[in-house]
PDB file of C-alpha atoms in Angstrom:
ATOM      1  CA  MET A   1     -22.118   1.579  -5.256  1.00 28.00           C
ATOM      2  CA  THR A   2     -18.615   0.694  -6.409  1.00 32.00           C
ATOM      3  CA  ALA A   3     -15.616   1.347  -4.142  1.00 33.00           C
ATOM      4  CA  THR A   4     -12.573   2.967  -5.725  1.00 35.00           C
ATOM      5  CA  ALA A   5      -8.988   3.220  -4.459  1.00 42.00           C
ATOM      6  CA  THR A   6      -7.814   6.700  -3.591  1.00 46.00           C
ATOM      7  CA  ALA A   7      -4.268   7.971  -3.268  1.00 52.00           C
ATOM      8  CA  ALA A   8      -2.999   9.304   0.041  1.00 54.00           C
ATOM      9  CA  PRO A   9      -2.545  13.068   0.567  1.00 53.00           C
ATOM     10  CA  THR A  10       0.764  14.258  -0.881  1.00 51.00           C
ATOM     11  CA  THR A  11       3.519  16.684   0.082  1.00 54.00           C
ATOM     12  CA  ALA A  12       3.669  19.461  -2.498  1.00 55.00           C
ATOM     13  CA  GLY A  13       6.683  19.155  -4.808  1.00 79.00           C
ATOM     14  CA  THR A  14       8.381  16.322  -2.923  1.00 88.00           C
ATOM     15  CA  LEU A  15       8.886  13.129  -4.909  1.00 93.00           C
ATOM     16  CA  TYR A  16       9.223   9.549  -3.772  1.00 95.00           C
ATOM     17  CA  VAL A  17      12.000   7.792  -5.738  1.00 95.00           C
ATOM     18  CA  TYR A  18      11.893   4.064  -6.532  1.00 96.00           C
ATOM     19  CA  GLY A  19      14.889   3.588  -8.758  1.00 95.00           C
ATOM     20  CA  ILE A  20      16.982   4.712 -11.710  1.00 96.00           C
ATOM     21  CA  ALA A  21      17.101   2.954 -15.074  1.00 96.00           C
ATOM     22  CA  PRO A  22      18.189   3.600 -18.662  1.00 96.00           C
ATOM     23  CA  ALA A  23      15.884   5.905 -20.612  1.00 95.00           C
ATOM     24  CA  GLY A  24      13.331   4.325 -22.925  1.00 93.00           C
ATOM     25  CA  ILE A  25      11.624   1.908 -20.556  1.00 94.00           C
ATOM     26  CA  ARG A  26       7.872   1.834 -20.004  1.00 94.00           C
ATOM     27  CA  PRO A  27       6.397   3.547 -16.943  1.00 93.00           C
ATOM     28  CA  PRO A  28       5.255   0.990 -14.354  1.00 93.00           C
ATOM     29  CA  ARG A  29       1.524   0.359 -14.277  1.00 93.00           C
ATOM     30  CA  THR A  30       1.732  -0.752 -10.659  1.00 91.00           C
ATOM     31  CA  PRO A  31       0.463   1.905  -8.197  1.00 94.00           C
ATOM     32  CA  GLY A  32       3.213   3.268  -6.013  1.00 94.00           C
ATOM     33  CA  VAL A  33       3.494   4.110  -2.340  1.00 94.00           C
ATOM     34  CA  GLY A  34       0.270   5.598  -1.008  1.00 91.00           C
ATOM     35  CA  GLY A  35      -1.509   4.457  -4.188  1.00 93.00           C
ATOM     36  CA  ALA A  36       0.124   7.234  -6.247  1.00 94.00           C
ATOM     37  CA  ALA A  37       0.717   6.851  -9.975  1.00 95.00           C
ATOM     38  CA  VAL A  38       4.342   6.186 -10.909  1.00 96.00           C
ATOM     39  CA  ARG A  39       5.938   8.215 -13.691  1.00 96.00           C
ATOM     40  CA  LEU A  40       9.383   8.544 -15.244  1.00 96.00           C
ATOM     41  CA  LEU A  41      11.617  11.611 -15.195  1.00 95.00           C
ATOM     42  CA  THR A  42      14.117  11.428 -18.056  1.00 95.00           C
ATOM     43  CA  GLU A  43      17.456  13.216 -18.315  1.00 95.00           C
ATOM     44  CA  ALA A  44      20.790  12.497 -20.023  1.00 92.00           C
ATOM     45  CA  GLY A  45      19.865   9.007 -21.192  1.00 95.00           C
ATOM     46  CA  LEU A  46      18.622   7.969 -17.761  1.00 96.00           C
ATOM     47  CA  CYS A  47      15.258   7.968 -16.055  1.00 96.00           C
ATOM     48  CA  ALA A  48      14.051   7.923 -12.471  1.00 96.00           C
ATOM     49  CA  ALA A  49      10.815   6.246 -11.459  1.00 96.00           C
ATOM     50  CA  VAL A  50       8.972   8.576  -9.085  1.00 96.00           C
ATOM     51  CA  SER A  51       5.578   9.358  -7.643  1.00 95.00           C
ATOM     52  CA  ASP A  52       4.216  12.200  -5.564  1.00 93.00           C
ATOM     53  CA  ALA A  53       5.374  11.629  -1.990  1.00 90.00           C
ATOM     54  CA  PRO A  54       2.632  11.019   0.559  1.00 88.00           C
ATOM     55  CA  ALA A  55       2.396  13.442   3.454  1.00 83.00           C
ATOM     56  CA  GLN A  56       3.780  10.719   5.727  1.00 83.00           C
ATOM     57  CA  VAL A  57       5.904   7.775   4.623  1.00 84.00           C
ATOM     58  CA  ARG A  58       5.477   4.821   6.940  1.00 86.00           C
ATOM     59  CA  ALA A  59       6.779   1.291   6.576  1.00 85.00           C
ATOM     60  CA  ARG A  60       3.334  -0.255   6.242  1.00 90.00           C
ATOM     61  CA  ARG A  61       3.121  -3.618   4.536  1.00 92.00           C
ATOM     62  CA  ARG A  62       1.049  -2.375   1.605  1.00 93.00           C
ATOM     63  CA  ASP A  63       3.522   0.430   0.884  1.00 94.00           C
ATOM     64  CA  LEU A  64       6.532  -1.854   1.240  1.00 94.00           C
ATOM     65  CA  MET A  65       4.863  -4.241  -1.207  1.00 95.00           C
ATOM     66  CA  ALA A  66       4.047  -1.370  -3.583  1.00 95.00           C
ATOM     67  CA  HIS A  67       7.693  -0.265  -3.509  1.00 96.00           C
ATOM     68  CA  GLN A  68       8.834  -3.801  -4.336  1.00 94.00           C
ATOM     69  CA  SER A  69       6.228  -4.237  -7.065  1.00 95.00           C
ATOM     70  CA  VAL A  70       7.313  -1.063  -8.846  1.00 96.00           C
ATOM     71  CA  LEU A  71      10.938  -2.203  -8.738  1.00 95.00           C
ATOM     72  CA  GLY A  72       9.921  -5.644  -9.989  1.00 93.00           C
ATOM     73  CA  GLU A  73       8.185  -4.112 -13.006  1.00 95.00           C
ATOM     74  CA  LEU A  74      11.212  -1.932 -13.729  1.00 95.00           C
ATOM     75  CA  GLY A  75      13.630  -4.824 -13.298  1.00 93.00           C
ATOM     76  CA  ALA A  76      11.694  -6.976 -15.757  1.00 92.00           C
ATOM     77  CA  GLN A  77      12.636  -4.467 -18.456  1.00 94.00           C
ATOM     78  CA  GLY A  78      16.377  -4.247 -17.743  1.00 93.00           C
ATOM     79  CA  PRO A  79      18.911  -3.027 -15.200  1.00 95.00           C
ATOM     80  CA  VAL A  80      17.715  -0.787 -12.396  1.00 96.00           C
ATOM     81  CA  LEU A  81      19.406   0.923  -9.465  1.00 96.00           C
ATOM     82  CA  PRO A  82      16.871   0.331  -6.677  1.00 95.00           C
ATOM     83  CA  MET A  83      16.397   2.858  -3.926  1.00 94.00           C
ATOM     84  CA  ARG A  84      15.639   1.736  -0.395  1.00 92.00           C
ATOM     85  CA  PHE A  85      12.161   2.370   0.936  1.00 93.00           C
ATOM     86  CA  ALA A  86      11.329   6.035   1.711  1.00 89.00           C
ATOM     87  CA  VAL A  87      13.945   7.825  -0.408  1.00 92.00           C
ATOM     88  CA  LEU A  88      12.628  11.317  -1.198  1.00 92.00           C
ATOM     89  CA  THR A  89      13.859  14.211  -3.308  1.00 91.00           C
ATOM     90  CA  PRO A  90      12.679  17.832  -2.918  1.00 88.00           C
ATOM     91  CA  ASP A  91      11.516  18.347  -6.507  1.00 87.00           C
ATOM     92  CA  ALA A  92      11.772  17.130 -10.096  1.00 92.00           C
ATOM     93  CA  GLU A  93      14.404  19.655 -11.149  1.00 92.00           C
ATOM     94  CA  ALA A  94      16.757  18.620  -8.349  1.00 90.00           C
ATOM     95  CA  LEU A  95      16.471  15.011  -9.440  1.00 92.00           C
ATOM     96  CA  ARG A  96      16.951  15.825 -13.121  1.00 93.00           C
ATOM     97  CA  GLY A  97      20.035  17.830 -12.192  1.00 93.00           C
ATOM     98  CA  GLN A  98      21.458  14.867 -10.329  1.00 92.00           C
ATOM     99  CA  LEU A  99      20.796  12.535 -13.254  1.00 94.00           C
ATOM    100  CA  HIS A 100      22.655  14.964 -15.493  1.00 94.00           C
ATOM    101  CA  THR A 101      25.687  15.628 -13.290  1.00 93.00           C
ATOM    102  CA  GLU A 102      26.115  12.003 -12.173  1.00 93.00           C
ATOM    103  CA  ARG A 103      25.269  10.386 -15.511  1.00 94.00           C
ATOM    104  CA  ALA A 104      28.609   8.602 -15.962  1.00 94.00           C
ATOM    105  CA  HIS A 105      28.618   7.193 -12.435  1.00 94.00           C
ATOM    106  CA  LEU A 106      25.001   6.054 -12.638  1.00 95.00           C
ATOM    107  CA  ALA A 107      25.482   4.484 -16.073  1.00 95.00           C
ATOM    108  CA  ALA A 108      28.486   2.539 -14.791  1.00 95.00           C
ATOM    109  CA  GLN A 109      26.410   1.316 -11.851  1.00 94.00           C
ATOM    110  CA  LEU A 110      23.685   0.166 -14.237  1.00 96.00           C
ATOM    111  CA  ASP A 111      26.211  -1.723 -16.338  1.00 95.00           C
ATOM    112  CA  GLY A 112      27.461  -3.406 -13.169  1.00 94.00           C
ATOM    113  CA  VAL A 113      24.071  -4.956 -12.352  1.00 95.00           C
ATOM    114  CA  ARG A 114      22.882  -5.569 -15.915  1.00 95.00           C
ATOM    115  CA  GLY A 115      21.460  -9.057 -16.291  1.00 95.00           C
ATOM    116  CA  CYS A 116      21.836  -9.778 -12.572  1.00 96.00           C
ATOM    117  CA  VAL A 117      19.692 -10.299  -9.498  1.00 95.00           C
ATOM    118  CA  GLU A 118      20.482 -10.264  -5.805  1.00 97.00           C
ATOM    119  CA  MET A 119      20.227 -13.469  -3.780  1.00 97.00           C
ATOM    120  CA  ASN A 120      20.560 -13.273  -0.005  1.00 98.00           C
ATOM    121  CA  VAL A 121      21.738 -16.253   2.021  1.00 98.00           C
ATOM    122  CA  LYS A 122      21.438 -16.442   5.790  1.00 97.00           C
ATOM    123  CA  GLY A 123      22.757 -19.103   8.125  1.00 96.00           C
ATOM    124  CA  ALA A 124      21.659 -19.611  11.728  1.00 93.00           C
ATOM    125  CA  VAL A 125      23.202 -21.744  14.446  1.00 87.00           C
ATOM    126  CA  VAL A 126      21.529 -25.142  14.938  1.00 85.00           C
ATOM    127  CA  PRO A 127      21.481 -25.514  18.732  1.00 76.00           C
ATOM    128  CA  GLY A 128      21.112 -29.310  18.809  1.00 66.00           C
ATOM    129  CA  TYR A 129      24.583 -30.144  17.523  1.00 54.00           C
ATOM    130  CA  PHE A 130      25.738 -31.267  20.991  1.00 48.00           C
ATOM    131  CA  ALA A 131      26.149 -35.035  20.610  1.00 48.00           C
ATOM    132  CA  ASP A 132      28.448 -34.920  17.575  1.00 58.00           C
ATOM    133  CA  LEU A 133      30.386 -32.033  19.077  1.00 57.00           C
ATOM    134  CA  VAL A 134      31.092 -33.897  22.315  1.00 50.00           C
ATOM    135  CA  ARG A 135      32.220 -36.988  20.388  1.00 54.00           C
ATOM    136  CA  GLN A 136      34.669 -34.884  18.343  1.00 63.00           C
ATOM    137  CA  ASP A 137      36.101 -32.650  21.079  1.00 61.00           C
ATOM    138  CA  GLU A 138      38.231 -34.266  23.810  1.00 59.00           C
ATOM    139  CA  THR A 139      38.024 -31.188  26.060  1.00 62.00           C
ATOM    140  CA  LEU A 140      34.227 -31.276  25.967  1.00 57.00           C
ATOM    141  CA  ARG A 141      34.183 -35.033  26.563  1.00 55.00           C
ATOM    142  CA  ALA A 142      36.331 -34.585  29.662  1.00 59.00           C
ATOM    143  CA  LEU A 143      34.116 -31.759  30.917  1.00 53.00           C
ATOM    144  CA  ALA A 144      30.996 -33.847  30.310  1.00 54.00           C
ATOM    145  CA  ARG A 145      32.488 -36.766  32.254  1.00 58.00           C
ATOM    146  CA  ARG A 146      33.371 -34.527  35.203  1.00 60.00           C
ATOM    147  CA  THR A 147      29.855 -33.090  35.185  1.00 57.00           C
ATOM    148  CA  ARG A 148      28.314 -36.575  35.228  1.00 56.00           C
ATOM    149  CA  ASN A 149      30.614 -37.692  38.036  1.00 55.00           C
ATOM    150  CA  ARG A 150      30.169 -34.541  40.145  1.00 61.00           C
ATOM    151  CA  PRO A 151      26.879 -32.970  39.082  1.00 60.00           C
ATOM    152  CA  GLY A 152      25.872 -29.565  40.340  1.00 53.00           C
ATOM    153  CA  TYR A 153      24.621 -26.162  39.272  1.00 60.00           C
ATOM    154  CA  GLU A 154      28.046 -24.661  38.527  1.00 60.00           C
ATOM    155  CA  ALA A 155      29.214 -27.764  36.685  1.00 51.00           C
ATOM    156  CA  ASN A 156      26.081 -27.758  34.540  1.00 54.00           C
ATOM    157  CA  VAL A 157      26.527 -24.059  33.763  1.00 55.00           C
ATOM    158  CA  ARG A 158      30.164 -24.569  32.724  1.00 58.00           C
ATOM    159  CA  LEU A 159      29.222 -27.492  30.506  1.00 53.00           C
ATOM    160  CA  GLY A 160      26.302 -25.568  28.953  1.00 59.00           C
ATOM    161  CA  GLU A 161      28.471 -22.549  28.194  1.00 63.00           C
ATOM    162  CA  ALA A 162      31.214 -24.703  26.696  1.00 61.00           C
ATOM    163  CA  LEU A 163      28.709 -26.553  24.520  1.00 65.00           C
ATOM    164  CA  ALA A 164      27.089 -23.309  23.333  1.00 68.00           C
ATOM    165  CA  LYS A 165      30.469 -21.847  22.399  1.00 74.00           C
ATOM    166  CA  GLY A 166      31.436 -25.043  20.613  1.00 71.00           C
ATOM    167  CA  VAL A 167      28.196 -25.173  18.636  1.00 77.00           C
ATOM    168  CA  ALA A 168      28.569 -21.522  17.603  1.00 80.00           C
ATOM    169  CA  ARG A 169      32.212 -22.127  16.646  1.00 82.00           C
ATOM    170  CA  GLU A 170      31.245 -25.061  14.406  1.00 82.00           C
ATOM    171  CA  ALA A 171      28.420 -23.037  12.842  1.00 88.00           C
ATOM    172  CA  ARG A 172      30.821 -20.184  12.035  1.00 89.00           C
ATOM    173  CA  ARG A 173      33.259 -22.663  10.522  1.00 89.00           C
ATOM    174  CA  ALA A 174      30.472 -24.116   8.383  1.00 92.00           C
ATOM    175  CA  ALA A 175      29.426 -20.597   7.349  1.00 95.00           C
ATOM    176  CA  ARG A 176      32.958 -19.871   6.109  1.00 95.00           C
ATOM    177  CA  GLU A 177      32.945 -23.060   4.058  1.00 96.00           C
ATOM    178  CA  VAL A 178      29.505 -22.303   2.596  1.00 97.00           C
ATOM    179  CA  LEU A 179      30.587 -18.798   1.635  1.00 96.00           C
ATOM    180  CA  ALA A 180      33.760 -20.115  -0.015  1.00 97.00           C
ATOM    181  CA  ARG A 181      31.714 -22.560  -2.112  1.00 97.00           C
ATOM    182  CA  LEU A 182      28.973 -20.125  -3.129  1.00 97.00           C
ATOM    183  CA  ALA A 183      31.122 -17.056  -3.859  1.00 97.00           C
ATOM    184  CA  PRO A 184      32.521 -18.424  -7.178  1.00 97.00           C
ATOM    185  CA  LEU A 185      28.943 -18.632  -8.507  1.00 97.00           C
ATOM    186  CA  ALA A 186      28.419 -14.869  -8.048  1.00 97.00           C
ATOM    187  CA  VAL A 187      29.693 -11.777  -9.793  1.00 96.00           C
ATOM    188  CA  ARG A 188      30.146 -10.045  -6.439  1.00 96.00           C
ATOM    189  CA  THR A 189      29.245 -10.539  -2.797  1.00 97.00           C
ATOM    190  CA  ALA A 190      28.279  -8.120  -0.027  1.00 96.00           C
ATOM    191  CA  GLN A 191      28.529  -9.035   3.647  1.00 95.00           C
ATOM    192  CA  GLY A 192      25.648  -8.279   6.000  1.00 94.00           C
ATOM    193  CA  ALA A 193      25.521  -8.034   9.772  1.00 94.00           C
ATOM    194  CA  VAL A 194      25.958 -11.242  11.786  1.00 91.00           C
ATOM    195  CA  ASP A 195      25.646 -12.082  15.467  1.00 89.00           C
ATOM    196  CA  ASP A 196      25.921 -15.044  17.837  1.00 82.00           C
ATOM    197  CA  GLU A 197      22.809 -16.692  16.388  1.00 86.00           C
ATOM    198  CA  GLN A 198      22.902 -15.633  12.730  1.00 92.00           C
ATOM    199  CA  VAL A 199      26.460 -16.392  11.697  1.00 93.00           C
ATOM    200  CA  LEU A 200      26.030 -15.939   7.933  1.00 96.00           C
ATOM    201  CA  SER A 201      24.344 -13.064   6.119  1.00 97.00           C
ATOM    202  CA  THR A 202      25.653 -12.478   2.611  1.00 98.00           C
ATOM    203  CA  SER A 203      24.143 -11.053  -0.553  1.00 98.00           C
ATOM    204  CA  PHE A 204      25.267 -12.481  -3.883  1.00 98.00           C
ATOM    205  CA  LEU A 205      25.060 -10.651  -7.206  1.00 98.00           C
ATOM    206  CA  VAL A 206      24.077 -13.533  -9.478  1.00 97.00           C
ATOM    207  CA  ARG A 207      23.489 -13.516 -13.207  1.00 96.00           C
ATOM    208  CA  SER A 208      19.804 -14.147 -13.888  1.00 95.00           C
ATOM    209  CA  ALA A 209      20.686 -17.149 -16.052  1.00 95.00           C
ATOM    210  CA  ASP A 210      22.508 -18.712 -13.075  1.00 97.00           C
ATOM    211  CA  GLU A 211      19.736 -18.242 -10.504  1.00 96.00           C
ATOM    212  CA  GLU A 212      18.554 -21.871 -10.538  1.00 96.00           C
ATOM    213  CA  ARG A 213      22.122 -23.158 -10.398  1.00 97.00           C
ATOM    214  CA  PHE A 214      22.741 -20.933  -7.380  1.00 98.00           C
ATOM    215  CA  ARG A 215      19.609 -22.188  -5.634  1.00 97.00           C
ATOM    216  CA  GLN A 216      20.707 -25.779  -6.196  1.00 97.00           C
ATOM    217  CA  ALA A 217      24.142 -24.979  -4.758  1.00 97.00           C
ATOM    218  CA  VAL A 218      22.549 -23.471  -1.636  1.00 97.00           C
ATOM    219  CA  ALA A 219      20.349 -26.561  -1.270  1.00 97.00           C
ATOM    220  CA  ALA A 220      23.432 -28.791  -1.515  1.00 97.00           C
ATOM    221  CA  GLN A 221      25.194 -26.781   1.194  1.00 96.00           C
ATOM    222  CA  ALA A 222      22.087 -26.868   3.384  1.00 95.00           C
ATOM    223  CA  SER A 223      22.092 -30.654   3.093  1.00 93.00           C
ATOM    224  CA  GLY A 224      25.798 -30.961   3.820  1.00 91.00           C
ATOM    225  CA  PHE A 225      25.899 -28.609   6.809  1.00 90.00           C
ATOM    226  CA  GLY A 226      22.316 -28.849   8.054  1.00 85.00           C
ATOM    227  CA  ASP A 227      23.308 -30.453  11.339  1.00 83.00           C
ATOM    228  CA  ARG A 228      25.083 -27.275  12.464  1.00 84.00           C
ATOM    229  CA  LEU A 229      23.934 -24.456  10.137  1.00 90.00           C
ATOM    230  CA  ALA A 230      20.348 -23.688   9.090  1.00 92.00           C
ATOM    231  CA  LEU A 231      20.551 -22.041   5.664  1.00 96.00           C
ATOM    232  CA  SER A 232      17.872 -19.960   3.933  1.00 96.00           C
ATOM    233  CA  VAL A 233      17.934 -18.139   0.606  1.00 97.00           C
ATOM    234  CA  THR A 234      15.808 -15.134  -0.390  1.00 96.00           C
ATOM    235  CA  GLY A 235      15.497 -13.827  -3.913  1.00 92.00           C
ATOM    236  CA  PRO A 236      15.563 -12.821  -6.617  1.00 94.00           C
ATOM    237  CA  LEU A 237      15.704  -9.306  -5.181  1.00 94.00           C
ATOM    238  CA  PRO A 238      16.490  -5.908  -6.672  1.00 94.00           C
ATOM    239  CA  CYS A 239      20.247  -5.363  -6.393  1.00 95.00           C
ATOM    240  CA  TYR A 240      20.069  -3.202  -3.256  1.00 94.00           C
ATOM    241  CA  SER A 241      23.376  -4.373  -1.829  1.00 94.00           C
ATOM    242  CA  PHE A 242      25.315  -3.606  -4.996  1.00 94.00           C
ATOM    243  CA  VAL A 243      24.255  -0.002  -5.582  1.00 89.00           C
ATOM    244  CA  ASP A 244      26.665   2.692  -4.502  1.00 81.00           C
ATOM    245  CA  ALA A 245      25.151   4.882  -1.793  1.00 57.00           C
ATOM    246  CA  GLN A 246      26.012   7.903  -3.956  1.00 57.00           C
ATOM    247  CA  CYS A 247      23.218   6.831  -6.303  1.00 61.00           C
ATOM    248  CA  ALA A 248      20.553   7.868  -3.816  1.00 63.00           C
ATOM    249  CA  PRO A 249      19.046  11.256  -4.662  1.00 66.00           C
ATOM    250  CA  ALA A 250      19.911  14.146  -2.416  1.00 59.00           C
ATOM    251  CA  GLY A 251      16.944  14.743  -0.188  1.00 55.00           C
ATOM    252  CA  ARG A 252      15.482  13.155   2.910  1.00 53.00           C
TER     253      ARG A 252
END
């Protein structure tokens, strides 16, 4: 007896939207979210990759991977405006209407990401940067001497807090330098959320032909600032950060 994959139950009429691309591309062969077949809705020189929406859309790993795989197959054929996971539209006619009325805006967005990929760079504080920091900072050296001479709980806390602030300050300074050196290699950049630990989170719109050059530049920065900033790069990704929010279909 041979097992066969079955698609999840669907919600009548509702469509799951993966992305928008120029008309004329091939439909993805990759199964979509919930195992549904992906098809193309074409209107006004554009097309939207869609599948029947499952009754429940959950961020399960297999569905997240299916979403990414569909976008990867679309992106291999040309520019695509990727939708985030779980973008739905009420029916095909509503989506076709949006493609028609927003054709100029969507086409301009496609031109803006043509031949490009998204690369995301994150930088986290390296907590062990204490020794160099104390050698460089007279205030910290004085505080460290006082703590050694008159040790105690409060003195240790003050020294620990001062060191932590100094390490974070140096990591943020390194992040600014890294960003300044990488930005000229990109068409555009988009800033992400940062916090006390992750002090750099930036997406770079990079021409596909420059991807390897960009990776090498990140590696060089990681080597130069690795004592205070732990860098990581993810990509190539669909150009999520460089798609206008207006491109998302009206729906839920």
